[in-house]
Short mmCIF file of C-alpha atoms in Angstrom, two decimals:
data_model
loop_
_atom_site.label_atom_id
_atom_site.label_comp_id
_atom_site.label_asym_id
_atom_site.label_seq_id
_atom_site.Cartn_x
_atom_site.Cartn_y
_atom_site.Cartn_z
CA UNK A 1 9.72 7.36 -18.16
CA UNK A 2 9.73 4.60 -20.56
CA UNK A 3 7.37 1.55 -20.01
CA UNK A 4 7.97 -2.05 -21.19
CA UNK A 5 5.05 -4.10 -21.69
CA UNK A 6 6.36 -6.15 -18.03
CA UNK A 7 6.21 -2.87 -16.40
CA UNK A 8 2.26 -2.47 -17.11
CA UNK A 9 1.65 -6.19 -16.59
CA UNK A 10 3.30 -5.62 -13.23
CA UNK A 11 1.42 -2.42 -12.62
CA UNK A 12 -1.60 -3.52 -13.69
CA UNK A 13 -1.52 -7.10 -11.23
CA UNK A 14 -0.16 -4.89 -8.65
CA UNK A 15 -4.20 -3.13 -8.64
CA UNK A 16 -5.38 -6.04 -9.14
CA UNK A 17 -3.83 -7.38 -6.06
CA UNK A 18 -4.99 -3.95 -3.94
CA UNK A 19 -8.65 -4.93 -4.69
CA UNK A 20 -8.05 -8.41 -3.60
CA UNK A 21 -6.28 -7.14 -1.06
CA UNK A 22 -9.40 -4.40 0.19
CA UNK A 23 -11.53 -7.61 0.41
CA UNK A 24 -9.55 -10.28 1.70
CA UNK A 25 -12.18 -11.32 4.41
CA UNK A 26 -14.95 -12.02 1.65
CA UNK A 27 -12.36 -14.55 0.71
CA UNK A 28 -11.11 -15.90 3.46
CA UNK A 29 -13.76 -14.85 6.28
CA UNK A 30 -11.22 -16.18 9.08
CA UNK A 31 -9.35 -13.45 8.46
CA UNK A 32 -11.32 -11.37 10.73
CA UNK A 33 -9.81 -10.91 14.28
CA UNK A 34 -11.88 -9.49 16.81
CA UNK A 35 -14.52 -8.29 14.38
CA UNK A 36 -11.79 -6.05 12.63
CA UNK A 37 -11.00 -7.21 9.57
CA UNK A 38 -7.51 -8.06 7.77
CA UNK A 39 -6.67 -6.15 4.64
CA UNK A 40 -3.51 -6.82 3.47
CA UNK A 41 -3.32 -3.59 1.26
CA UNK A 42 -0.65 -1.71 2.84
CA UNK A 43 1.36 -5.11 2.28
CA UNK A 44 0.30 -4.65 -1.50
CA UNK A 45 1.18 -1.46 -1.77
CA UNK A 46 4.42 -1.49 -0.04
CA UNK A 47 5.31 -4.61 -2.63
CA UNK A 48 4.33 -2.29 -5.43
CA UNK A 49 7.22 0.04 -4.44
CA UNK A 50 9.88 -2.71 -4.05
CA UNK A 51 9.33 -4.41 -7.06
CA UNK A 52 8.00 -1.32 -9.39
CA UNK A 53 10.11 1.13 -8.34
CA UNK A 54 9.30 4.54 -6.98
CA UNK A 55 7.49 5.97 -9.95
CA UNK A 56 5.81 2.94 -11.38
CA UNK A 57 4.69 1.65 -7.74
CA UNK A 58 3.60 5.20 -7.19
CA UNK A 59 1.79 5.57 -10.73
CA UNK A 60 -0.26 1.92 -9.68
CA UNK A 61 -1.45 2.57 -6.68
CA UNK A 62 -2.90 6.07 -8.24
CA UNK A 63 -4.36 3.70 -11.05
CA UNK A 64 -6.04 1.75 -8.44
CA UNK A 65 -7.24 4.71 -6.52
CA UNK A 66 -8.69 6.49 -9.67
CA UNK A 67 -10.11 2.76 -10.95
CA UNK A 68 -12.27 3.48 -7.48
CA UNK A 69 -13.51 6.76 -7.82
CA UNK A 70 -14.49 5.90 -11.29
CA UNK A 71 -17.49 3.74 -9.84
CA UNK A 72 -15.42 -0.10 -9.65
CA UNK A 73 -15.63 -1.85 -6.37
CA UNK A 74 -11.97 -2.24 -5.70
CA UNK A 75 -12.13 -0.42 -2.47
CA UNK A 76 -12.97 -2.10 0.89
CA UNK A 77 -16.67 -3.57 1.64
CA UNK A 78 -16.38 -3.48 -2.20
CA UNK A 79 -16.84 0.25 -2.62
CA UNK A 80 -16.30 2.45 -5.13
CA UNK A 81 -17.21 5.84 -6.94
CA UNK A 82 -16.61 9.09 -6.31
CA UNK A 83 -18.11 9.57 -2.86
CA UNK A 84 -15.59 7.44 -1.56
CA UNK A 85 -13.37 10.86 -1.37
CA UNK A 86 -15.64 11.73 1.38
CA UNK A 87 -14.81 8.68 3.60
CA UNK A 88 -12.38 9.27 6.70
CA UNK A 89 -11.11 6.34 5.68
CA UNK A 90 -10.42 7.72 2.12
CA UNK A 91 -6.67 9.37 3.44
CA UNK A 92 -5.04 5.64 3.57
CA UNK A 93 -5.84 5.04 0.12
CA UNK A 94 -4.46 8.66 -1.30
CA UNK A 95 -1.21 7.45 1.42
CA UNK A 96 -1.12 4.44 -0.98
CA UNK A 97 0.36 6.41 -3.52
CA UNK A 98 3.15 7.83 -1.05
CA UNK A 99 3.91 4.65 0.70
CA UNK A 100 4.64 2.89 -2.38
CA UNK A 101 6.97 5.98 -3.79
CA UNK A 102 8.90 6.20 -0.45
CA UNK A 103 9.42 2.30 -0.90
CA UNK A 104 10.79 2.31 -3.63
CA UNK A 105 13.10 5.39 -3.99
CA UNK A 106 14.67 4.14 -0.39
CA UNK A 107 15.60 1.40 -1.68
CA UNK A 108 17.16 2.61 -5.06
CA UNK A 109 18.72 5.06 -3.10
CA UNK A 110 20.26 2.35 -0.66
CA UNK A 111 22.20 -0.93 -0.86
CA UNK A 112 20.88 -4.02 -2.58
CA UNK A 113 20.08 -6.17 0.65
CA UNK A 114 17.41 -7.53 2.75
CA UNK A 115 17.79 -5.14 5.94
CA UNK A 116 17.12 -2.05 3.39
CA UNK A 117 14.14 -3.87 2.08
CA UNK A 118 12.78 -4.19 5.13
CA UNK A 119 13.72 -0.81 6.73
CA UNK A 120 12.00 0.46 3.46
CA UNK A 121 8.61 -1.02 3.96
CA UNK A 122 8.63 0.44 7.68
CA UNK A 123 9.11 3.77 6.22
CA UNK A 124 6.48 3.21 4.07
CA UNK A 125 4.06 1.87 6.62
CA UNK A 126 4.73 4.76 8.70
CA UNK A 127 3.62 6.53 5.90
CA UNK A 128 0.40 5.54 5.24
CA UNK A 129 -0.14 5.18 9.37
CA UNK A 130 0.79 9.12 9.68
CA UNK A 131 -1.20 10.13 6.37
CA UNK A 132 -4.31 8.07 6.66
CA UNK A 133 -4.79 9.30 10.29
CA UNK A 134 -4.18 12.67 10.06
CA UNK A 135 -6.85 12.71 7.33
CA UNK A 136 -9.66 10.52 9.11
CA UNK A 137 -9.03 12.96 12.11
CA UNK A 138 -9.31 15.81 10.09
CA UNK A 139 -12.02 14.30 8.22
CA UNK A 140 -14.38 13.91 11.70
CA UNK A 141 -13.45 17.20 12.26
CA UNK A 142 -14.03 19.06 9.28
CA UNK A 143 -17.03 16.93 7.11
CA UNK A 144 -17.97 13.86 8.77
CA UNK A 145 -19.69 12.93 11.89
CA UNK A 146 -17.23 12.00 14.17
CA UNK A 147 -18.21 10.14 17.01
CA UNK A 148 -19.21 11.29 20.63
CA UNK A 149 -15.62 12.52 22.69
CA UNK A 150 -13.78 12.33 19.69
CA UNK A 151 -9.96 13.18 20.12
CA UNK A 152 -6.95 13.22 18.15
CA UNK A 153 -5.42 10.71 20.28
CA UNK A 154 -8.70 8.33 19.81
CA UNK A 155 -7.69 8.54 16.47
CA UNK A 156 -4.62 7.13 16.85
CA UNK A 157 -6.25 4.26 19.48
CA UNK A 158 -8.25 2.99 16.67
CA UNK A 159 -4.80 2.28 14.72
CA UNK A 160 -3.13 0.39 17.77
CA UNK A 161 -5.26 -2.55 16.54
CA UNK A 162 -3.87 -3.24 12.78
CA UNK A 163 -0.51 -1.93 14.06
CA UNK A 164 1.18 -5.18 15.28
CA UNK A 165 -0.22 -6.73 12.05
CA UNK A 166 0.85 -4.06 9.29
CA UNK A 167 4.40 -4.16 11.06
CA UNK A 168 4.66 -7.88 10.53
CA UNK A 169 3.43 -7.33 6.51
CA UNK A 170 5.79 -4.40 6.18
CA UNK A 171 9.13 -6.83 6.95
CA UNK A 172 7.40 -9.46 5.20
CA UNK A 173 6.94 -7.39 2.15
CA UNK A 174 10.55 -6.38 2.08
CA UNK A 175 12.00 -9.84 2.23
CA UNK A 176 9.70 -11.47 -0.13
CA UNK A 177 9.76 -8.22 -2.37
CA UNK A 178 13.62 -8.41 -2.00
CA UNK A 179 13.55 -12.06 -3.05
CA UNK A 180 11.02 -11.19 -5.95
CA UNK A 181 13.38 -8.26 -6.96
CA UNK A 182 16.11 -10.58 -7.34
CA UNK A 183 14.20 -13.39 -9.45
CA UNK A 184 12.75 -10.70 -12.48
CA UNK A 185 16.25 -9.20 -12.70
CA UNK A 186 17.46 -12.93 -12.91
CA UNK A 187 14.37 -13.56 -15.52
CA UNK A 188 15.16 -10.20 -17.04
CA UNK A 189 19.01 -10.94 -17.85
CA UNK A 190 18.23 -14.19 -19.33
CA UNK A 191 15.42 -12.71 -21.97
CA UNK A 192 18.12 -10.30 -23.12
CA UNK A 193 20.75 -12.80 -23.74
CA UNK A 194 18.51 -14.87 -25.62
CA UNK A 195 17.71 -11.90 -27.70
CA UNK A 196 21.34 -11.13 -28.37
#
């Protein structure tokens, strides 16, 4: 896989944007609804995999996740380091990495339009619901202390919350991402006829 120096740009804003997107709230405080708090990185990291690609989105989003472990704050609350792994919570960022993949190979799979955008970025935000989950349940289950009556279907209670918001990102992702798509390949065909 060759890289052009717009592909790492790109990759590299596309972290970038995860952090900012872990700590949104610190930001923009009203962004808390109900004392839960807004991320928007399941937005970012279905955008990575429209406008990256498969691969590249996929490669990013394991840059950001290994940025985190290193000890850098880019994960929510502004954590970082390696006991992060230990989190329940750690499973959505590892689904990162899958969500933005899916993403993207769906759509270079599929026909150029808006409707297989935004199909995409469902897919993918099934994803990291299904992943993420399945780990934090696992994760009370196995290592953590989960709390008192625990269940697998609590689990999935907790995520009924974010739901009606990630849904709303995920379409939104795959028409602005399809719109973005369109305006570097625009951008891109222009720098190469000047060149020639």
């Amino acid at each position: 896989m060759k890289l052009r120096t717009t592909d790492l740009t790109l990759a590299a804003m596309f972290v970038a944007l995860m952090a900012v997107g872990a700590n949104i709230t610190s930001i923009a405080p009203f962004m808390v609804v109900g004392g839960v708090p807004i991320t928007l990185q399941t937005f970012f990291a279905i955008l990575a995999g429209v406008v990256l690609g498969s691969r590249l989105g996929a490669i990013a989003m394991m840059v950001y996740a290994f940025v985190g472990l290193v000890g850098v704050p880019v994960f929510a609350q502004f954590g970082g380091g390696f006991g992060m792994f230990l989190k329940p919570t750690f499973g959505f960022i590892v689904s990162y990495v899958f969500t933005a993949f899916v993403t993207g190979y769906i759509i270079e799979k599929m026909k150029n339009t808006v409707r297989v955008y935004a199909f995409a970025a469902l897919v993918g935000m099934a994803i990291n619901y299904v992943f993420g989950t399945n780990w934090m349940y696992a994760a009370y289950k196995i290592w953590a202390s989960a709390p008192d009556g625990f269940t697998y279907k609590m689990a999935w209670l907790w995520m009924v919350v974010p739901l009606p918001k990630d849904i709303i990102l995920a379409v939104l992702a795959g028409i602005v991402g399809h719109r973005l798509k369109r305006t570097l390949s625009r951008s891109q065909l222009s720098n190469v006829k000047k060149v020639s």
